[in-house]
C-alpha positions as CSV (number, residue, x, y, z in Angstrom):
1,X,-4.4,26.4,-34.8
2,X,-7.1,23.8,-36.3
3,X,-4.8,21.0,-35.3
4,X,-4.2,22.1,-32.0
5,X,-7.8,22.2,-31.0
6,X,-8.2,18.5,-32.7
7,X,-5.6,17.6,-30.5
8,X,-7.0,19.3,-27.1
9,X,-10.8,17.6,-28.5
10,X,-9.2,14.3,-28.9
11,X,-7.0,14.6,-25.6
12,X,-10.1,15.2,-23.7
13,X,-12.7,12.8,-25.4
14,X,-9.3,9.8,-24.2
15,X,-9.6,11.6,-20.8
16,X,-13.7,11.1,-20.7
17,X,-13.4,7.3,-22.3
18,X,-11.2,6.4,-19.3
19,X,-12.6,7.9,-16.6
20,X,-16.1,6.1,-18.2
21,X,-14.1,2.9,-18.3
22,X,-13.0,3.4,-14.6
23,X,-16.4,4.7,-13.1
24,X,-18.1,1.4,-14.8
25,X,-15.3,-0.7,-13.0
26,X,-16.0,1.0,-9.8
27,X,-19.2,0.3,-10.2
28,X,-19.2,-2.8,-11.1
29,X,-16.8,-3.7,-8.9
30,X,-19.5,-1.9,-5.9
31,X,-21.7,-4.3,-7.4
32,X,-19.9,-7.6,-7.3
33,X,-19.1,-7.0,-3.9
34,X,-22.5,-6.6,-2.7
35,X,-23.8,-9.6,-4.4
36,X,-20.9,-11.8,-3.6
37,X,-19.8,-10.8,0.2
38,X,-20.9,-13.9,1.6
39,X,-18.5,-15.6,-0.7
40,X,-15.3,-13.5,0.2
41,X,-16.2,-13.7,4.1
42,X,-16.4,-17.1,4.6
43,X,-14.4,-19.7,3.4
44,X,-16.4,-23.2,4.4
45,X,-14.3,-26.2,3.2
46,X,-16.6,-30.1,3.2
47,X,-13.2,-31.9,3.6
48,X,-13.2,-33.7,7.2
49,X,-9.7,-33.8,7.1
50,X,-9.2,-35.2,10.7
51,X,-10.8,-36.9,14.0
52,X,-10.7,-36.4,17.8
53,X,-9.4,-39.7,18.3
54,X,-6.7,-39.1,15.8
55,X,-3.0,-38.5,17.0
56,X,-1.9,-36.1,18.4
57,X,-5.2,-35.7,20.0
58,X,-6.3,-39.0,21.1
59,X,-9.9,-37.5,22.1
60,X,-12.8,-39.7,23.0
61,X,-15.9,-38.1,20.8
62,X,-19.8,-38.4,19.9
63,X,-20.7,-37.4,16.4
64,X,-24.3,-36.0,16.9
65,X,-26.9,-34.1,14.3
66,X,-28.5,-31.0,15.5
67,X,-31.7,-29.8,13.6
68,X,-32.1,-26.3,12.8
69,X,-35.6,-25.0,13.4
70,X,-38.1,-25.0,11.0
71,X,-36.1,-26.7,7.8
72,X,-35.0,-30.0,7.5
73,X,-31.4,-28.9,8.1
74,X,-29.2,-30.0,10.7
75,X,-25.6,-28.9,12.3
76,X,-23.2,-32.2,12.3
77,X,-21.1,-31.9,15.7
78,X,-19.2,-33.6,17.8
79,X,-19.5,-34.1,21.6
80,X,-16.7,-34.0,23.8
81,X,-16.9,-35.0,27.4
82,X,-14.4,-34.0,29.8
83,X,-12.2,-36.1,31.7
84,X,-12.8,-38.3,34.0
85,X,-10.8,-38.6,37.3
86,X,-9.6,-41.7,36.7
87,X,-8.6,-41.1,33.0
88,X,-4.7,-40.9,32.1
89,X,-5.0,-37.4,30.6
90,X,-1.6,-36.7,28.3
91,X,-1.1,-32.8,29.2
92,X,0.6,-30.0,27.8
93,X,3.3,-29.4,30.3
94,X,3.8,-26.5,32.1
95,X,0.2,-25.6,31.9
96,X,-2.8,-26.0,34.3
97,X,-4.9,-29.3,34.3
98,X,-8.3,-30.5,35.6
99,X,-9.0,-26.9,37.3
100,X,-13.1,-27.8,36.6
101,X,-14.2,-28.6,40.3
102,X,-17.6,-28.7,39.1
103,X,-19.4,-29.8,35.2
104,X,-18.7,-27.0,32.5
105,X,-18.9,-27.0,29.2
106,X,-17.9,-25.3,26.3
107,X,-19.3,-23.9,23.7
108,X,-16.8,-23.8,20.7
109,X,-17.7,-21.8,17.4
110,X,-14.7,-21.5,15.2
111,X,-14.0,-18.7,12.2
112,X,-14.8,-18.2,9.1
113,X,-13.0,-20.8,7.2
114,X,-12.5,-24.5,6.7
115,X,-14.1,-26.5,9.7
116,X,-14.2,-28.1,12.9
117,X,-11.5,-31.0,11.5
118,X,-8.9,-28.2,11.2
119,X,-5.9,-28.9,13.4
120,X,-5.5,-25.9,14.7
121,X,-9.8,-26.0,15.9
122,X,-8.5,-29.7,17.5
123,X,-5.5,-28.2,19.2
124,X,-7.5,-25.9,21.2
125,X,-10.6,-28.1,22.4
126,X,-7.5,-30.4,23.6
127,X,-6.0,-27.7,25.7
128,X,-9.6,-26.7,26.9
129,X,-10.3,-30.4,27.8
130,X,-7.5,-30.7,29.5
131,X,-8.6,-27.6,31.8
132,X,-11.7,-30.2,32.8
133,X,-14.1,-28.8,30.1
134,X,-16.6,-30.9,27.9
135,X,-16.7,-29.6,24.9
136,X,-19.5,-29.2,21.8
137,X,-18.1,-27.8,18.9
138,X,-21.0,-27.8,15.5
139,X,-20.0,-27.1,12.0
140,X,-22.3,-24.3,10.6
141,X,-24.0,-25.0,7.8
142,X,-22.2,-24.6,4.4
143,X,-19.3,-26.3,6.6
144,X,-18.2,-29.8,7.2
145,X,-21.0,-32.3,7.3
146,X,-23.4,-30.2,8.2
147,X,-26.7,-30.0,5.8
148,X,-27.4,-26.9,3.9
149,X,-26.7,-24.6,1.7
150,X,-23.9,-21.4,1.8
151,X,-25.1,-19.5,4.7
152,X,-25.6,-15.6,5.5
153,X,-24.8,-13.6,8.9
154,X,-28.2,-14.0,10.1
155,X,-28.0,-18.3,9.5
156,X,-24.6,-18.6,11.0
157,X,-26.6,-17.1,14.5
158,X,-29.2,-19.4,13.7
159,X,-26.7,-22.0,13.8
160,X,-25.3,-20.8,17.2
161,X,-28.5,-20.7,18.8
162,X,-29.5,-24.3,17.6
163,X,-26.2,-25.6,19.3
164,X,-26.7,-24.0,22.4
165,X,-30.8,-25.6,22.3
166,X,-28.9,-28.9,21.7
167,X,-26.8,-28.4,25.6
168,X,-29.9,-26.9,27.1
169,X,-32.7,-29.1,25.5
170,X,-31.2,-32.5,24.7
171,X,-28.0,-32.6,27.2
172,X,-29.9,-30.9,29.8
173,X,-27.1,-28.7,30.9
174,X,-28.2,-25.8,33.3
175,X,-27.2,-22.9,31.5
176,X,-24.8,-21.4,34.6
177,X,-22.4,-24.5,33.5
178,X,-22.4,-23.3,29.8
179,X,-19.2,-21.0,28.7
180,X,-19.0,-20.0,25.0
181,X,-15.7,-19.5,22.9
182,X,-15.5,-18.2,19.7
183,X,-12.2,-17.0,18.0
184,X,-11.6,-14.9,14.6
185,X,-15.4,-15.1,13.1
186,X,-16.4,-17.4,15.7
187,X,-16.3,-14.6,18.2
188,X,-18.9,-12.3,17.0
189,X,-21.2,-15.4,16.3
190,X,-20.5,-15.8,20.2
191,X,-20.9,-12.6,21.8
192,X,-24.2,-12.2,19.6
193,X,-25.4,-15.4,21.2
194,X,-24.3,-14.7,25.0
195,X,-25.6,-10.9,24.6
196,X,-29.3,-12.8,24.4
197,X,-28.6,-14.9,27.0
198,X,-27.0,-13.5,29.7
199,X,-28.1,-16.3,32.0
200,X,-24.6,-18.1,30.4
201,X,-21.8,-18.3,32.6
202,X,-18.9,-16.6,30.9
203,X,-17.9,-15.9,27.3
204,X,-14.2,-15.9,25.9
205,X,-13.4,-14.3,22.7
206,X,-10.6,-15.0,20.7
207,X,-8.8,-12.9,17.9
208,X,-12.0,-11.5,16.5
209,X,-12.8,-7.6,15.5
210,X,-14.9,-5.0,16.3
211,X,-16.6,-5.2,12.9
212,X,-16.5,-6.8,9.6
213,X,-16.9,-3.2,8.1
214,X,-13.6,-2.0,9.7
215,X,-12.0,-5.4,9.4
216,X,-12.6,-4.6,5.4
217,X,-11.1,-0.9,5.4
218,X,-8.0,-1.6,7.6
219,X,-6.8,-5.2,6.5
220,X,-7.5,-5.1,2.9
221,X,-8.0,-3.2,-0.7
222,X,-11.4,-2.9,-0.6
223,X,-11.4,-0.3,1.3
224,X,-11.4,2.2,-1.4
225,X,-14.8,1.0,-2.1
226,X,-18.2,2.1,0.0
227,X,-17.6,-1.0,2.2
228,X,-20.8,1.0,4.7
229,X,-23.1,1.0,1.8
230,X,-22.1,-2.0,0.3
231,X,-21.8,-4.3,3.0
232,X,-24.6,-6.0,4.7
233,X,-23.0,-8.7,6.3
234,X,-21.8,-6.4,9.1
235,X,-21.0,-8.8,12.2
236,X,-21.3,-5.8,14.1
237,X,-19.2,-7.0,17.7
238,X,-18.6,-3.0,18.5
239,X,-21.8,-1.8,18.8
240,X,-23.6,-5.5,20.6
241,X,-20.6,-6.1,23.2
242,X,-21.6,-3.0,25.7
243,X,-24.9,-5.0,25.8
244,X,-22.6,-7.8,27.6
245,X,-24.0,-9.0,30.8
246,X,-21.7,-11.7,31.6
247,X,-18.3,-12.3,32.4
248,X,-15.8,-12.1,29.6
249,X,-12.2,-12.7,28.9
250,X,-10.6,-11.0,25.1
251,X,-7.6,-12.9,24.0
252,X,-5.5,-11.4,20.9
253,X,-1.4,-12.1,19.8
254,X,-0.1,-9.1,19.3
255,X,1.7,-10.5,16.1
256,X,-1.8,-10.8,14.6
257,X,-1.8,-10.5,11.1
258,X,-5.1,-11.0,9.8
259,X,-7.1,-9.0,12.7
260,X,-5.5,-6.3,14.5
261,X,-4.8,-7.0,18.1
262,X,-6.2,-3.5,19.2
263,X,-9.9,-4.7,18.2
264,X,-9.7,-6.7,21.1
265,X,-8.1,-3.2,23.1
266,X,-11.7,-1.9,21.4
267,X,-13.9,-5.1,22.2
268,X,-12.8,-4.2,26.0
269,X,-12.7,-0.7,26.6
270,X,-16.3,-0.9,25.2
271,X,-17.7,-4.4,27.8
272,X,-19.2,-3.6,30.5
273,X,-17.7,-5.3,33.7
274,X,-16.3,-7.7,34.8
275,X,-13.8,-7.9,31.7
276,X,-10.5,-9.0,31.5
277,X,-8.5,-9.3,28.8
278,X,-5.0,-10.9,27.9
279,X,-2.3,-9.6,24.8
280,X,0.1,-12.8,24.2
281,X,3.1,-11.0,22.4
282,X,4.4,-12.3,19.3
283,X,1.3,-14.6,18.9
284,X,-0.4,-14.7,15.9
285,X,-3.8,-15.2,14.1
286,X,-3.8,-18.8,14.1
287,X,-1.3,-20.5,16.1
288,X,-1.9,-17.9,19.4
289,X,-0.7,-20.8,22.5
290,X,2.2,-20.0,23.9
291,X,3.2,-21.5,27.3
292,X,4.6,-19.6,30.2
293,X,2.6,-16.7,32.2
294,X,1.5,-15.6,29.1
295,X,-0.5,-18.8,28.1
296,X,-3.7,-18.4,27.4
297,X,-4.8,-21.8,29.5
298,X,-3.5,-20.2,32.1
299,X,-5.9,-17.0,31.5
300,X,-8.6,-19.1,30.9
301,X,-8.0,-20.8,34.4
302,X,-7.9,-17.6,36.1
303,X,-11.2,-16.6,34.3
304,X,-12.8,-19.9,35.4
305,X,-11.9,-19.5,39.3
């Protein structure tokens, strides 16, 4: 009988010692998160691993220094004009060209990782060129050239609001010729930026989420953790978009592995009008063009006229 009950006291004081060990890892887990979000949201790399002008691109560019209000920081970007009529432009085939009667620009922000250099970044102002856009696309700081340290939610808007200073202030552009694009990341620091300025002409968002809070629960483990309490990077696209006064086109693949493609369904149903949005099937995260009816040049043509 004495035994037994040493066994049963034992038993339970192993049972208490674990759960200990696992509530302190919970914890501390809760804790490392908090502190380190920043860190496992965004992913800036200082390697400028290509050029416009480099093949297959062959763009002509201006490398210009923005300067962030009130610090001696400053977004490195580069500048790149549209066409001109009597340029040879090498097209993608099959896909529309030079359907900008009239100056537009766009207003590129990218996602949360690497920088403007990446191919992928390169590929698309080439395609968006090639629709008659100029282009200004700015690393944010933490990123590529640009000076400063790792940056926060609220810097990364910052960031997108000294850009668009740079076309209004310094290039003068009227702010009905200014479209913004964002994709992944990139989108919510876009629709943040066109939801306080709804005197910009359109916005296009590509493969981004409703929030970074259900991005967290449905695409990864830490879910099991209080990701409302814990997170305060929150990139909340959900809850600004029906503040949307402007046009907007959504743009998802369907084959989307890192962002579900219904987040852009969401994004949506919840703008106010005039929306549209396009599902290119089979597309993924990264690599999304496809050519065909269900390019999205094509949409962004249609969105244009």
């Amino acid at each position: 009988m004495a035994k037994s009950l040493k066994r049963q006291f034992y038993s339970k004081k192993l049972l208490l010692s674990i759960a200990g060990l696992l509530f302190f890892v919970y914890v501390s887990t809760c804790l490392y998160l908090f502190f380190r979000q920043r860190h496992l949201i965004l992913r800036p790399s200082s390697h400028i691993s290509m050029l416009p002008s480099f093949d297959p691109f062959h763009l002509p560019y201006e490398e210009v220094k923005i300067p962030v209000s009130n610090s001696d920081e400053y977004l490195n970007a580069w500048w790149i004009p549209a066409p001109s009529p009597q340029e040879k432009l090498a097209t993608l085939p099959n896909e529309p060209a030079r359907i900008v009667k009239s100056p537009k620009v766009i207003l590129y922000f990218y996602g949360a990782g690497g920088n403007k250099s990446y191919f992928n970044i390169l590929a698309r102002i080439k395609g968006l060129r090639q629709l008659g856009f100029s282009i200004l696309v700015a690393d944010y700081r933490g990123f590529g050239s640009s000076k400063g340290d790792f940056p926060s939610e609220s810097q990364l808007y910052q960031d997108s609001q000294a850009a668009l200073d740079y076309l209004l202030r310094v290039r003068r552009i009227p702010p009905g010729q200014i479209a913004i694009y964002g994709e992944s990341l990139g989108g919510a620091i876009a629709l943040n930026l066109a939801v306080k300025h709804p005197q910009i002409s359109g916005l296009i968002v590509q493969s981004s989420f409703t929030s970074m809070a259900e991005t967290v629960k449905r695409t990864s483990w830490y879910g099991i953790f209080p990701i409302d309490l814990i997170l305060n990077q929150r990139f909340d696209s959900i809850s600004r978009v029906r503040s949307l006064q402007i046009p907007v086109l959504f743009i998802h693949g369907t084959a989307d592995t890192v962002v579900p493609s219904d987040m852009s369904q969401k994004l949506y149903n919840a703008a106010p009008e005039p929306k549209q949005l396009l599902l290119v099937p089979g597309a993924g995260h990264f690599r999304i063009y496809q050519s065909g009816k269900n390019s999205y040049l094509q949409a962004i043509g249609k969105f244009v006229d």
